[in-house]
Amino acid sequence: MSKEIIKLSKISKKFIGANKDVSVLKNINLKINSGDLVSLTGPSGSGKSTLLHLIALLDKPTSGEVFFRSKSFSKSTEVEKDLVRKKGISIIYQQNNLLNDFTAQENVAIPLVNNGYNWEEANKKAIKILFSVNLSKRLNHFPSELSGGEQQRVAVARALITEPDLILADEPTGSLDRKTANEIFSIFLKLKSKNRAILYATHNRELANKADYKLNILDGNITRKNA
């Protein structure tokens, strides 16, 4: 089986403005394999989030093709893309987007319920994965009762529960202190050992340098650097 998870072929993204068009990404070629731990860096507004949204099939490139597991999604329906995101791609945002009226356990279980699991089985898996991110004593707490670091660990657990091939993280430690940020990153290292592909955008130089390699976006172009 091919190790290739994501391939971008001649990807460009342009936003149409009232007075001027803005080219955010220019003719990008990129491959990410299973087991790769990759950081994505670049100044604010350089296109990091745009790139993550294209890879997650949440947005369409102006030109070029996005491949996931060797399948092109340039002509796929939204239903097909939704299916891939349900089972193959998970996204972690800086703002964790937890549901305030649901406990930590319920927030984590919901993606499995959406994939057809019953509540009992989904909750069993949610408990197991919350234990793995050191939240065994916070299962029945609501987001408002959790610290920022605990909320982000719930968000990470929610992203992991479907056992995706690819995990995309957009500034996942941006609002966390150094100790908590390192705790979140240690979870990424464990995932790497399980052959997941992880791409995380960050402004944190220390965390960026812990990746297998770095991708830097500047002026619409991507360069690869060894971490």
mmCIF file with all atom_site columns, C-alpha atoms in Angstrom:
data_model
loop_
_atom_site.group_PDB
_atom_site.id
_atom_site.type_symbol
_atom_site.label_atom_id
_atom_site.label_alt_id
_atom_site.label_comp_id
_atom_site.label_asym_id
_atom_site.label_entity_id
_atom_site.label_seq_id
_atom_site.pdbx_PDB_ins_code
_atom_site.Cartn_x
_atom_site.Cartn_y
_atom_site.Cartn_z
_atom_site.occupancy
_atom_site.B_iso_or_equiv
_atom_site.pdbx_formal_charge
_atom_site.auth_seq_id
_atom_site.auth_comp_id
_atom_site.auth_asym_id
_atom_site.auth_atom_id
_atom_site.pdbx_PDB_model_num
ATOM 1   C CA . MET A 1 1   ? 0.000   0.000  0.000   1.00 0.00 ? 1   MET A CA 1
ATOM 2   C CA . SER A 1 2   ? 1.261   3.469  -0.863  1.00 0.00 ? 2   SER A CA 1
ATOM 3   C CA . LYS A 1 3   ? 2.485   5.557  2.065   1.00 0.00 ? 3   LYS A CA 1
ATOM 4   C CA . GLU A 1 4   ? 1.240   8.703  0.348   1.00 0.00 ? 4   GLU A CA 1
ATOM 5   C CA . ILE A 1 5   ? -1.625  10.353 2.223   1.00 0.00 ? 5   ILE A CA 1
ATOM 6   C CA . ILE A 1 6   ? -1.833  13.754 0.557   1.00 0.00 ? 6   ILE A CA 1
ATOM 7   C CA . LYS A 1 7   ? -0.546  15.043 -2.751  1.00 0.00 ? 7   LYS A CA 1
ATOM 8   C CA . LEU A 1 8   ? -1.033  18.546 -4.096  1.00 0.00 ? 8   LEU A CA 1
ATOM 9   C CA . SER A 1 9   ? -0.393  18.974 -7.808  1.00 0.00 ? 9   SER A CA 1
ATOM 10  C CA . LYS A 1 10  ? 0.104   22.494 -9.180  1.00 0.00 ? 10  LYS A CA 1
ATOM 11  C CA . ILE A 1 11  ? -2.265  24.013 -6.622  1.00 0.00 ? 11  ILE A CA 1
ATOM 12  C CA . SER A 1 12  ? -3.034  27.713 -6.860  1.00 0.00 ? 12  SER A CA 1
ATOM 13  C CA . LYS A 1 13  ? -5.537  29.711 -4.850  1.00 0.00 ? 13  LYS A CA 1
ATOM 14  C CA . LYS A 1 14  ? -6.667  33.209 -5.748  1.00 0.00 ? 14  LYS A CA 1
ATOM 15  C CA . PHE A 1 15  ? -9.211  35.347 -3.928  1.00 0.00 ? 15  PHE A CA 1
ATOM 16  C CA . ILE A 1 16  ? -11.179 37.807 -6.038  1.00 0.00 ? 16  ILE A CA 1
ATOM 17  C CA . GLY A 1 17  ? -11.273 41.289 -4.548  1.00 0.00 ? 17  GLY A CA 1
ATOM 18  C CA . ALA A 1 18  ? -13.290 44.375 -5.501  1.00 0.00 ? 18  ALA A CA 1
ATOM 19  C CA . ASN A 1 19  ? -10.189 46.263 -6.578  1.00 0.00 ? 19  ASN A CA 1
ATOM 20  C CA . LYS A 1 20  ? -7.507  43.612 -6.764  1.00 0.00 ? 20  LYS A CA 1
ATOM 21  C CA . ASP A 1 21  ? -7.186  39.826 -6.913  1.00 0.00 ? 21  ASP A CA 1
ATOM 22  C CA . VAL A 1 22  ? -4.961  38.239 -4.261  1.00 0.00 ? 22  VAL A CA 1
ATOM 23  C CA . SER A 1 23  ? -2.903  35.135 -5.092  1.00 0.00 ? 23  SER A CA 1
ATOM 24  C CA . VAL A 1 24  ? -2.389  33.281 -1.815  1.00 0.00 ? 24  VAL A CA 1
ATOM 25  C CA . LEU A 1 25  ? -0.871  30.050 -3.158  1.00 0.00 ? 25  LEU A CA 1
ATOM 26  C CA . LYS A 1 26  ? 1.037   29.721 -6.418  1.00 0.00 ? 26  LYS A CA 1
ATOM 27  C CA . ASN A 1 27  ? 1.574   26.416 -8.225  1.00 0.00 ? 27  ASN A CA 1
ATOM 28  C CA . ILE A 1 28  ? 2.152   24.352 -5.068  1.00 0.00 ? 28  ILE A CA 1
ATOM 29  C CA . ASN A 1 29  ? 3.393   20.761 -5.326  1.00 0.00 ? 29  ASN A CA 1
ATOM 30  C CA . LEU A 1 30  ? 3.480   18.766 -2.104  1.00 0.00 ? 30  LEU A CA 1
ATOM 31  C CA . LYS A 1 31  ? 3.404   15.199 -0.778  1.00 0.00 ? 31  LYS A CA 1
ATOM 32  C CA . ILE A 1 32  ? 2.799   14.043 2.793   1.00 0.00 ? 32  ILE A CA 1
ATOM 33  C CA . ASN A 1 33  ? 3.251   10.387 3.718   1.00 0.00 ? 33  ASN A CA 1
ATOM 34  C CA . SER A 1 34  ? 1.900   8.309  6.581   1.00 0.00 ? 34  SER A CA 1
ATOM 35  C CA . GLY A 1 35  ? 4.078   8.729  9.665   1.00 0.00 ? 35  GLY A CA 1
ATOM 36  C CA . ASP A 1 36  ? 5.157   12.257 8.659   1.00 0.00 ? 36  ASP A CA 1
ATOM 37  C CA . LEU A 1 37  ? 5.094   14.915 11.369  1.00 0.00 ? 37  LEU A CA 1
ATOM 38  C CA . VAL A 1 38  ? 5.205   18.232 9.515   1.00 0.00 ? 38  VAL A CA 1
ATOM 39  C CA . SER A 1 39  ? 5.121   21.825 10.744  1.00 0.00 ? 39  SER A CA 1
ATOM 40  C CA . LEU A 1 40  ? 3.717   24.643 8.644   1.00 0.00 ? 40  LEU A CA 1
ATOM 41  C CA . THR A 1 41  ? 5.156   28.096 9.227   1.00 0.00 ? 41  THR A CA 1
ATOM 42  C CA . GLY A 1 42  ? 4.890   31.541 7.702   1.00 0.00 ? 42  GLY A CA 1
ATOM 43  C CA . PRO A 1 43  ? 3.820   35.060 8.657   1.00 0.00 ? 43  PRO A CA 1
ATOM 44  C CA . SER A 1 44  ? 0.209   35.885 9.480   1.00 0.00 ? 44  SER A CA 1
ATOM 45  C CA . GLY A 1 45  ? -1.829  36.092 6.290   1.00 0.00 ? 45  GLY A CA 1
ATOM 46  C CA . SER A 1 46  ? 0.643   33.999 4.292   1.00 0.00 ? 46  SER A CA 1
ATOM 47  C CA . GLY A 1 47  ? -1.901  31.271 3.534   1.00 0.00 ? 47  GLY A CA 1
ATOM 48  C CA . LYS A 1 48  ? -1.364  28.622 6.210   1.00 0.00 ? 48  LYS A CA 1
ATOM 49  C CA . SER A 1 49  ? -5.061  28.275 7.027   1.00 0.00 ? 49  SER A CA 1
ATOM 50  C CA . THR A 1 50  ? -5.954  28.409 3.327   1.00 0.00 ? 50  THR A CA 1
ATOM 51  C CA . LEU A 1 51  ? -3.596  25.503 2.642   1.00 0.00 ? 51  LEU A CA 1
ATOM 52  C CA . LEU A 1 52  ? -5.039  23.465 5.508   1.00 0.00 ? 52  LEU A CA 1
ATOM 53  C CA . HIS A 1 53  ? -8.589  24.096 4.261   1.00 0.00 ? 53  HIS A CA 1
ATOM 54  C CA . LEU A 1 54  ? -7.644  22.929 0.757   1.00 0.00 ? 54  LEU A CA 1
ATOM 55  C CA . ILE A 1 55  ? -6.029  19.762 2.104   1.00 0.00 ? 55  ILE A CA 1
ATOM 56  C CA . ALA A 1 56  ? -9.101  19.139 4.286   1.00 0.00 ? 56  ALA A CA 1
ATOM 57  C CA . LEU A 1 57  ? -11.315 19.458 1.193   1.00 0.00 ? 57  LEU A CA 1
ATOM 58  C CA . LEU A 1 58  ? -13.165 22.346 2.818   1.00 0.00 ? 58  LEU A CA 1
ATOM 59  C CA . ASP A 1 59  ? -12.247 24.701 -0.013  1.00 0.00 ? 59  ASP A CA 1
ATOM 60  C CA . LYS A 1 60  ? -11.481 24.329 -3.710  1.00 0.00 ? 60  LYS A CA 1
ATOM 61  C CA . PRO A 1 61  ? -8.251  25.460 -5.370  1.00 0.00 ? 61  PRO A CA 1
ATOM 62  C CA . THR A 1 62  ? -8.439  27.957 -8.198  1.00 0.00 ? 62  THR A CA 1
ATOM 63  C CA . SER A 1 63  ? -6.383  25.472 -10.227 1.00 0.00 ? 63  SER A CA 1
ATOM 64  C CA . GLY A 1 64  ? -4.606  22.182 -9.652  1.00 0.00 ? 64  GLY A CA 1
ATOM 65  C CA . GLU A 1 65  ? -5.601  18.915 -7.993  1.00 0.00 ? 65  GLU A CA 1
ATOM 66  C CA . VAL A 1 66  ? -5.781  17.625 -4.426  1.00 0.00 ? 66  VAL A CA 1
ATOM 67  C CA . PHE A 1 67  ? -5.271  13.884 -3.954  1.00 0.00 ? 67  PHE A CA 1
ATOM 68  C CA . PHE A 1 68  ? -6.121  11.963 -0.776  1.00 0.00 ? 68  PHE A CA 1
ATOM 69  C CA . ARG A 1 69  ? -4.925  8.348  -0.693  1.00 0.00 ? 69  ARG A CA 1
ATOM 70  C CA . SER A 1 70  ? -4.136  8.666  -4.433  1.00 0.00 ? 70  SER A CA 1
ATOM 71  C CA . LYS A 1 71  ? -7.710  9.702  -5.319  1.00 0.00 ? 71  LYS A CA 1
ATOM 72  C CA . SER A 1 72  ? -8.266  13.069 -6.959  1.00 0.00 ? 72  SER A CA 1
ATOM 73  C CA . PHE A 1 73  ? -11.025 15.174 -5.417  1.00 0.00 ? 73  PHE A CA 1
ATOM 74  C CA . SER A 1 74  ? -11.163 17.876 -8.087  1.00 0.00 ? 74  SER A CA 1
ATOM 75  C CA . LYS A 1 75  ? -14.518 16.594 -9.377  1.00 0.00 ? 75  LYS A CA 1
ATOM 76  C CA . SER A 1 76  ? -15.874 14.968 -6.219  1.00 0.00 ? 76  SER A CA 1
ATOM 77  C CA . THR A 1 77  ? -19.247 15.794 -4.718  1.00 0.00 ? 77  THR A CA 1
ATOM 78  C CA . GLU A 1 78  ? -19.629 17.400 -1.297  1.00 0.00 ? 78  GLU A CA 1
ATOM 79  C CA . VAL A 1 79  ? -21.029 14.087 -0.043  1.00 0.00 ? 79  VAL A CA 1
ATOM 80  C CA . GLU A 1 80  ? -17.828 12.297 -1.055  1.00 0.00 ? 80  GLU A CA 1
ATOM 81  C CA . LYS A 1 81  ? -15.709 14.960 0.620   1.00 0.00 ? 81  LYS A CA 1
ATOM 82  C CA . ASP A 1 82  ? -17.797 14.793 3.796   1.00 0.00 ? 82  ASP A CA 1
ATOM 83  C CA . LEU A 1 83  ? -17.251 11.047 3.949   1.00 0.00 ? 83  LEU A CA 1
ATOM 84  C CA . VAL A 1 84  ? -13.472 11.484 3.760   1.00 0.00 ? 84  VAL A CA 1
ATOM 85  C CA . ARG A 1 85  ? -13.547 14.092 6.531   1.00 0.00 ? 85  ARG A CA 1
ATOM 86  C CA . LYS A 1 86  ? -15.707 11.864 8.702   1.00 0.00 ? 86  LYS A CA 1
ATOM 87  C CA . LYS A 1 87  ? -13.313 8.942  8.581   1.00 0.00 ? 87  LYS A CA 1
ATOM 88  C CA . GLY A 1 88  ? -9.995  9.952  7.024   1.00 0.00 ? 88  GLY A CA 1
ATOM 89  C CA . ILE A 1 89  ? -9.191  13.557 8.004   1.00 0.00 ? 89  ILE A CA 1
ATOM 90  C CA . SER A 1 90  ? -9.530  15.314 11.362  1.00 0.00 ? 90  SER A CA 1
ATOM 91  C CA . ILE A 1 91  ? -8.994  18.997 12.061  1.00 0.00 ? 91  ILE A CA 1
ATOM 92  C CA . ILE A 1 92  ? -7.923  20.676 15.300  1.00 0.00 ? 92  ILE A CA 1
ATOM 93  C CA . TYR A 1 93  ? -8.422  24.435 15.559  1.00 0.00 ? 93  TYR A CA 1
ATOM 94  C CA . GLN A 1 94  ? -6.881  26.970 17.936  1.00 0.00 ? 94  GLN A CA 1
ATOM 95  C CA . GLN A 1 95  ? -10.404 27.755 19.111  1.00 0.00 ? 95  GLN A CA 1
ATOM 96  C CA . ASN A 1 96  ? -11.421 24.249 20.063  1.00 0.00 ? 96  ASN A CA 1
ATOM 97  C CA . ASN A 1 97  ? -15.082 24.529 18.952  1.00 0.00 ? 97  ASN A CA 1
ATOM 98  C CA . LEU A 1 98  ? -16.344 22.253 21.717  1.00 0.00 ? 98  LEU A CA 1
ATOM 99  C CA . LEU A 1 99  ? -20.115 22.048 22.250  1.00 0.00 ? 99  LEU A CA 1
ATOM 100 C CA . ASN A 1 100 ? -20.825 23.885 25.504  1.00 0.00 ? 100 ASN A CA 1
ATOM 101 C CA . ASP A 1 101 ? -23.916 21.861 26.429  1.00 0.00 ? 101 ASP A CA 1
ATOM 102 C CA . PHE A 1 102 ? -22.101 18.534 26.177  1.00 0.00 ? 102 PHE A CA 1
ATOM 103 C CA . THR A 1 103 ? -19.592 16.984 28.569  1.00 0.00 ? 103 THR A CA 1
ATOM 104 C CA . ALA A 1 104 ? -16.026 16.211 27.558  1.00 0.00 ? 104 ALA A CA 1
ATOM 105 C CA . GLN A 1 105 ? -16.991 12.568 27.043  1.00 0.00 ? 105 GLN A CA 1
ATOM 106 C CA . GLU A 1 106 ? -20.000 13.478 24.910  1.00 0.00 ? 106 GLU A CA 1
ATOM 107 C CA . ASN A 1 107 ? -18.000 15.958 22.800  1.00 0.00 ? 107 ASN A CA 1
ATOM 108 C CA . VAL A 1 108 ? -15.504 13.214 21.979  1.00 0.00 ? 108 VAL A CA 1
ATOM 109 C CA . ALA A 1 109 ? -18.168 10.563 21.299  1.00 0.00 ? 109 ALA A CA 1
ATOM 110 C CA . ILE A 1 110 ? -20.170 12.643 18.809  1.00 0.00 ? 110 ILE A CA 1
ATOM 111 C CA . PRO A 1 111 ? -17.937 12.029 15.733  1.00 0.00 ? 111 PRO A CA 1
ATOM 112 C CA . LEU A 1 112 ? -18.400 8.268  16.163  1.00 0.00 ? 112 LEU A CA 1
ATOM 113 C CA . VAL A 1 113 ? -22.160 8.651  16.536  1.00 0.00 ? 113 VAL A CA 1
ATOM 114 C CA . ASN A 1 114 ? -22.115 10.623 13.282  1.00 0.00 ? 114 ASN A CA 1
ATOM 115 C CA . ASN A 1 115 ? -20.295 7.667  11.737  1.00 0.00 ? 115 ASN A CA 1
ATOM 116 C CA . GLY A 1 116 ? -23.030 5.237  12.736  1.00 0.00 ? 116 GLY A CA 1
ATOM 117 C CA . TYR A 1 117 ? -21.904 3.999  16.160  1.00 0.00 ? 117 TYR A CA 1
ATOM 118 C CA . ASN A 1 118 ? -24.481 3.683  18.924  1.00 0.00 ? 118 ASN A CA 1
ATOM 119 C CA . TRP A 1 119 ? -24.067 5.894  21.995  1.00 0.00 ? 119 TRP A CA 1
ATOM 120 C CA . GLU A 1 120 ? -22.899 3.073  24.265  1.00 0.00 ? 120 GLU A CA 1
ATOM 121 C CA . GLU A 1 121 ? -20.075 1.985  22.004  1.00 0.00 ? 121 GLU A CA 1
ATOM 122 C CA . ALA A 1 122 ? -19.107 5.567  21.131  1.00 0.00 ? 122 ALA A CA 1
ATOM 123 C CA . ASN A 1 123 ? -18.927 6.494  24.811  1.00 0.00 ? 123 ASN A CA 1
ATOM 124 C CA . LYS A 1 124 ? -16.745 3.493  25.637  1.00 0.00 ? 124 LYS A CA 1
ATOM 125 C CA . LYS A 1 125 ? -14.257 4.575  22.988  1.00 0.00 ? 125 LYS A CA 1
ATOM 126 C CA . ALA A 1 126 ? -14.491 8.199  24.149  1.00 0.00 ? 126 ALA A CA 1
ATOM 127 C CA . ILE A 1 127 ? -13.608 7.216  27.714  1.00 0.00 ? 127 ILE A CA 1
ATOM 128 C CA . LYS A 1 128 ? -10.629 5.202  26.510  1.00 0.00 ? 128 LYS A CA 1
ATOM 129 C CA . ILE A 1 129 ? -9.192  8.021  24.422  1.00 0.00 ? 129 ILE A CA 1
ATOM 130 C CA . LEU A 1 130 ? -9.795  10.642 27.128  1.00 0.00 ? 130 LEU A CA 1
ATOM 131 C CA . PHE A 1 131 ? -7.797  8.436  29.492  1.00 0.00 ? 131 PHE A CA 1
ATOM 132 C CA . SER A 1 132 ? -4.965  8.450  26.924  1.00 0.00 ? 132 SER A CA 1
ATOM 133 C CA . VAL A 1 133 ? -4.783  12.271 27.028  1.00 0.00 ? 133 VAL A CA 1
ATOM 134 C CA . ASN A 1 134 ? -4.861  12.338 30.843  1.00 0.00 ? 134 ASN A CA 1
ATOM 135 C CA . LEU A 1 135 ? -8.454  13.500 31.238  1.00 0.00 ? 135 LEU A CA 1
ATOM 136 C CA . SER A 1 136 ? -9.838  10.519 33.146  1.00 0.00 ? 136 SER A CA 1
ATOM 137 C CA . LYS A 1 137 ? -11.040 12.835 35.936  1.00 0.00 ? 137 LYS A CA 1
ATOM 138 C CA . ARG A 1 138 ? -12.764 15.262 33.564  1.00 0.00 ? 138 ARG A CA 1
ATOM 139 C CA . LEU A 1 139 ? -15.093 12.930 31.657  1.00 0.00 ? 139 LEU A CA 1
ATOM 140 C CA . ASN A 1 140 ? -18.313 14.506 32.918  1.00 0.00 ? 140 ASN A CA 1
ATOM 141 C CA . HIS A 1 141 ? -17.130 18.103 33.013  1.00 0.00 ? 141 HIS A CA 1
ATOM 142 C CA . PHE A 1 142 ? -18.513 20.699 30.612  1.00 0.00 ? 142 PHE A CA 1
ATOM 143 C CA . PRO A 1 143 ? -16.115 22.904 28.593  1.00 0.00 ? 143 PRO A CA 1
ATOM 144 C CA . SER A 1 144 ? -16.761 25.870 30.903  1.00 0.00 ? 144 SER A CA 1
ATOM 145 C CA . GLU A 1 145 ? -15.462 23.740 33.791  1.00 0.00 ? 145 GLU A CA 1
ATOM 146 C CA . LEU A 1 146 ? -12.174 22.915 32.034  1.00 0.00 ? 146 LEU A CA 1
ATOM 147 C CA . SER A 1 147 ? -8.957  24.894 31.707  1.00 0.00 ? 147 SER A CA 1
ATOM 148 C CA . GLY A 1 148 ? -7.785  26.031 28.273  1.00 0.00 ? 148 GLY A CA 1
ATOM 149 C CA . GLY A 1 149 ? -5.289  23.184 28.106  1.00 0.00 ? 149 GLY A CA 1
ATOM 150 C CA . GLU A 1 150 ? -7.907  20.639 29.124  1.00 0.00 ? 150 GLU A CA 1
ATOM 151 C CA . GLN A 1 151 ? -10.327 21.947 26.502  1.00 0.00 ? 151 GLN A CA 1
ATOM 152 C CA . GLN A 1 152 ? -7.675  21.592 23.821  1.00 0.00 ? 152 GLN A CA 1
ATOM 153 C CA . ARG A 1 153 ? -6.912  18.025 24.932  1.00 0.00 ? 153 ARG A CA 1
ATOM 154 C CA . VAL A 1 154 ? -10.629 17.242 24.573  1.00 0.00 ? 154 VAL A CA 1
ATOM 155 C CA . ALA A 1 155 ? -10.466 18.712 21.060  1.00 0.00 ? 155 ALA A CA 1
ATOM 156 C CA . VAL A 1 156 ? -7.441  16.537 20.280  1.00 0.00 ? 156 VAL A CA 1
ATOM 157 C CA . ALA A 1 157 ? -9.227  13.446 21.622  1.00 0.00 ? 157 ALA A CA 1
ATOM 158 C CA . ARG A 1 158 ? -12.268 14.285 19.489  1.00 0.00 ? 158 ARG A CA 1
ATOM 159 C CA . ALA A 1 159 ? -10.042 14.517 16.416  1.00 0.00 ? 159 ALA A CA 1
ATOM 160 C CA . LEU A 1 160 ? -8.390  11.171 17.154  1.00 0.00 ? 160 LEU A CA 1
ATOM 161 C CA . ILE A 1 161 ? -11.405 9.036  17.943  1.00 0.00 ? 161 ILE A CA 1
ATOM 162 C CA . THR A 1 162 ? -12.200 8.244  14.299  1.00 0.00 ? 162 THR A CA 1
ATOM 163 C CA . GLU A 1 163 ? -8.597  7.028  13.819  1.00 0.00 ? 163 GLU A CA 1
ATOM 164 C CA . PRO A 1 164 ? -8.001  9.302  10.811  1.00 0.00 ? 164 PRO A CA 1
ATOM 165 C CA . ASP A 1 165 ? -5.132  8.870  8.374   1.00 0.00 ? 165 ASP A CA 1
ATOM 166 C CA . LEU A 1 166 ? -4.429  12.607 8.470   1.00 0.00 ? 166 LEU A CA 1
ATOM 167 C CA . ILE A 1 167 ? -4.608  15.124 11.302  1.00 0.00 ? 167 ILE A CA 1
ATOM 168 C CA . LEU A 1 168 ? -4.524  18.836 10.471  1.00 0.00 ? 168 LEU A CA 1
ATOM 169 C CA . ALA A 1 169 ? -3.951  21.322 13.277  1.00 0.00 ? 169 ALA A CA 1
ATOM 170 C CA . ASP A 1 170 ? -4.281  25.076 12.855  1.00 0.00 ? 170 ASP A CA 1
ATOM 171 C CA . GLU A 1 171 ? -2.318  26.797 15.637  1.00 0.00 ? 171 GLU A CA 1
ATOM 172 C CA . PRO A 1 172 ? -3.391  24.099 18.144  1.00 0.00 ? 172 PRO A CA 1
ATOM 173 C CA . THR A 1 173 ? -1.173  25.485 20.918  1.00 0.00 ? 173 THR A CA 1
ATOM 174 C CA . GLY A 1 174 ? -1.436  29.183 20.067  1.00 0.00 ? 174 GLY A CA 1
ATOM 175 C CA . SER A 1 175 ? -3.410  30.114 23.193  1.00 0.00 ? 175 SER A CA 1
ATOM 176 C CA . LEU A 1 176 ? -1.656  27.718 25.577  1.00 0.00 ? 176 LEU A CA 1
ATOM 177 C CA . ASP A 1 177 ? 1.245   28.183 27.970  1.00 0.00 ? 177 ASP A CA 1
ATOM 178 C CA . ARG A 1 178 ? 4.580   26.506 27.193  1.00 0.00 ? 178 ARG A CA 1
ATOM 179 C CA . LYS A 1 179 ? 4.068   23.491 29.466  1.00 0.00 ? 179 LYS A CA 1
ATOM 180 C CA . THR A 1 180 ? 0.589   22.736 28.124  1.00 0.00 ? 180 THR A CA 1
ATOM 181 C CA . ALA A 1 181 ? 1.716   23.292 24.536  1.00 0.00 ? 181 ALA A CA 1
ATOM 182 C CA . ASN A 1 182 ? 4.447   20.700 25.030  1.00 0.00 ? 182 ASN A CA 1
ATOM 183 C CA . GLU A 1 183 ? 1.878   18.284 26.485  1.00 0.00 ? 183 GLU A CA 1
ATOM 184 C CA . ILE A 1 184 ? -0.267  18.643 23.355  1.00 0.00 ? 184 ILE A CA 1
ATOM 185 C CA . PHE A 1 185 ? 2.783   18.124 21.169  1.00 0.00 ? 185 PHE A CA 1
ATOM 186 C CA . SER A 1 186 ? 3.711   14.949 23.054  1.00 0.00 ? 186 SER A CA 1
ATOM 187 C CA . ILE A 1 187 ? 0.359   13.538 21.934  1.00 0.00 ? 187 ILE A CA 1
ATOM 188 C CA . PHE A 1 188 ? 1.318   14.283 18.318  1.00 0.00 ? 188 PHE A CA 1
ATOM 189 C CA . LEU A 1 189 ? 4.546   12.342 18.798  1.00 0.00 ? 189 LEU A CA 1
ATOM 190 C CA . LYS A 1 190 ? 2.585   9.311  19.977  1.00 0.00 ? 190 LYS A CA 1
ATOM 191 C CA . LEU A 1 191 ? 0.374   9.566  16.890  1.00 0.00 ? 191 LEU A CA 1
ATOM 192 C CA . LYS A 1 192 ? 3.398   9.650  14.624  1.00 0.00 ? 192 LYS A CA 1
ATOM 193 C CA . SER A 1 193 ? 4.447   6.293  16.060  1.00 0.00 ? 193 SER A CA 1
ATOM 194 C CA . LYS A 1 194 ? 1.037   4.950  15.001  1.00 0.00 ? 194 LYS A CA 1
ATOM 195 C CA . ASN A 1 195 ? 1.729   5.964  11.392  1.00 0.00 ? 195 ASN A CA 1
ATOM 196 C CA . ARG A 1 196 ? -0.663  8.885  11.279  1.00 0.00 ? 196 ARG A CA 1
ATOM 197 C CA . ALA A 1 197 ? 0.274   11.874 9.127   1.00 0.00 ? 197 ALA A CA 1
ATOM 198 C CA . ILE A 1 198 ? 0.190   15.164 11.042  1.00 0.00 ? 198 ILE A CA 1
ATOM 199 C CA . LEU A 1 199 ? 0.451   18.671 9.615   1.00 0.00 ? 199 LEU A CA 1
ATOM 200 C CA . TYR A 1 200 ? 0.332   21.516 12.118  1.00 0.00 ? 200 TYR A CA 1
ATOM 201 C CA . ALA A 1 201 ? 0.503   25.253 11.539  1.00 0.00 ? 201 ALA A CA 1
ATOM 202 C CA . THR A 1 202 ? 2.378   27.149 14.222  1.00 0.00 ? 202 THR A CA 1
ATOM 203 C CA . HIS A 1 203 ? 4.145   30.410 15.019  1.00 0.00 ? 203 HIS A CA 1
ATOM 204 C CA . ASN A 1 204 ? 6.036   28.654 17.830  1.00 0.00 ? 204 ASN A CA 1
ATOM 205 C CA . ARG A 1 205 ? 9.598   28.173 16.586  1.00 0.00 ? 205 ARG A CA 1
ATOM 206 C CA . GLU A 1 206 ? 10.406  25.600 19.273  1.00 0.00 ? 206 GLU A CA 1
ATOM 207 C CA . LEU A 1 207 ? 7.467   23.383 18.320  1.00 0.00 ? 207 LEU A CA 1
ATOM 208 C CA . ALA A 1 208 ? 8.042   23.915 14.587  1.00 0.00 ? 208 ALA A CA 1
ATOM 209 C CA . ASN A 1 209 ? 11.587  22.604 14.967  1.00 0.00 ? 209 ASN A CA 1
ATOM 210 C CA . LYS A 1 210 ? 10.350  19.360 16.564  1.00 0.00 ? 210 LYS A CA 1
ATOM 211 C CA . ALA A 1 211 ? 8.762   18.216 13.305  1.00 0.00 ? 211 ALA A CA 1
ATOM 212 C CA . ASP A 1 212 ? 10.370  15.780 10.869  1.00 0.00 ? 212 ASP A CA 1
ATOM 213 C CA . TYR A 1 213 ? 10.555  18.712 8.482   1.00 0.00 ? 213 TYR A CA 1
ATOM 214 C CA . LYS A 1 214 ? 9.137   22.213 8.102   1.00 0.00 ? 214 LYS A CA 1
ATOM 215 C CA . LEU A 1 215 ? 7.096   23.780 5.316   1.00 0.00 ? 215 LEU A CA 1
ATOM 216 C CA . ASN A 1 216 ? 7.340   27.548 5.087   1.00 0.00 ? 216 ASN A CA 1
ATOM 217 C CA . ILE A 1 217 ? 4.873   29.669 3.121   1.00 0.00 ? 217 ILE A CA 1
ATOM 218 C CA . LEU A 1 218 ? 6.046   33.017 1.819   1.00 0.00 ? 218 LEU A CA 1
ATOM 219 C CA . ASP A 1 219 ? 4.662   35.053 -1.088  1.00 0.00 ? 219 ASP A CA 1
ATOM 220 C CA . GLY A 1 220 ? 2.468   32.146 -2.192  1.00 0.00 ? 220 GLY A CA 1
ATOM 221 C CA . ASN A 1 221 ? 5.333   29.674 -2.429  1.00 0.00 ? 221 ASN A CA 1
ATOM 222 C CA . ILE A 1 222 ? 6.269   26.760 -0.189  1.00 0.00 ? 222 ILE A CA 1
ATOM 223 C CA . THR A 1 223 ? 9.794   25.744 0.707   1.00 0.00 ? 223 THR A CA 1
ATOM 224 C CA . ARG A 1 224 ? 10.742  22.624 2.630   1.00 0.00 ? 224 ARG A CA 1
ATOM 225 C CA . LYS A 1 225 ? 13.360  22.786 5.353   1.00 0.00 ? 225 LYS A CA 1
ATOM 226 C CA . ASN A 1 226 ? 14.754  20.126 7.651   1.00 0.00 ? 226 ASN A CA 1
ATOM 227 C CA . ALA A 1 227 ? 13.726  20.761 11.237  1.00 0.00 ? 227 ALA A CA 1
#
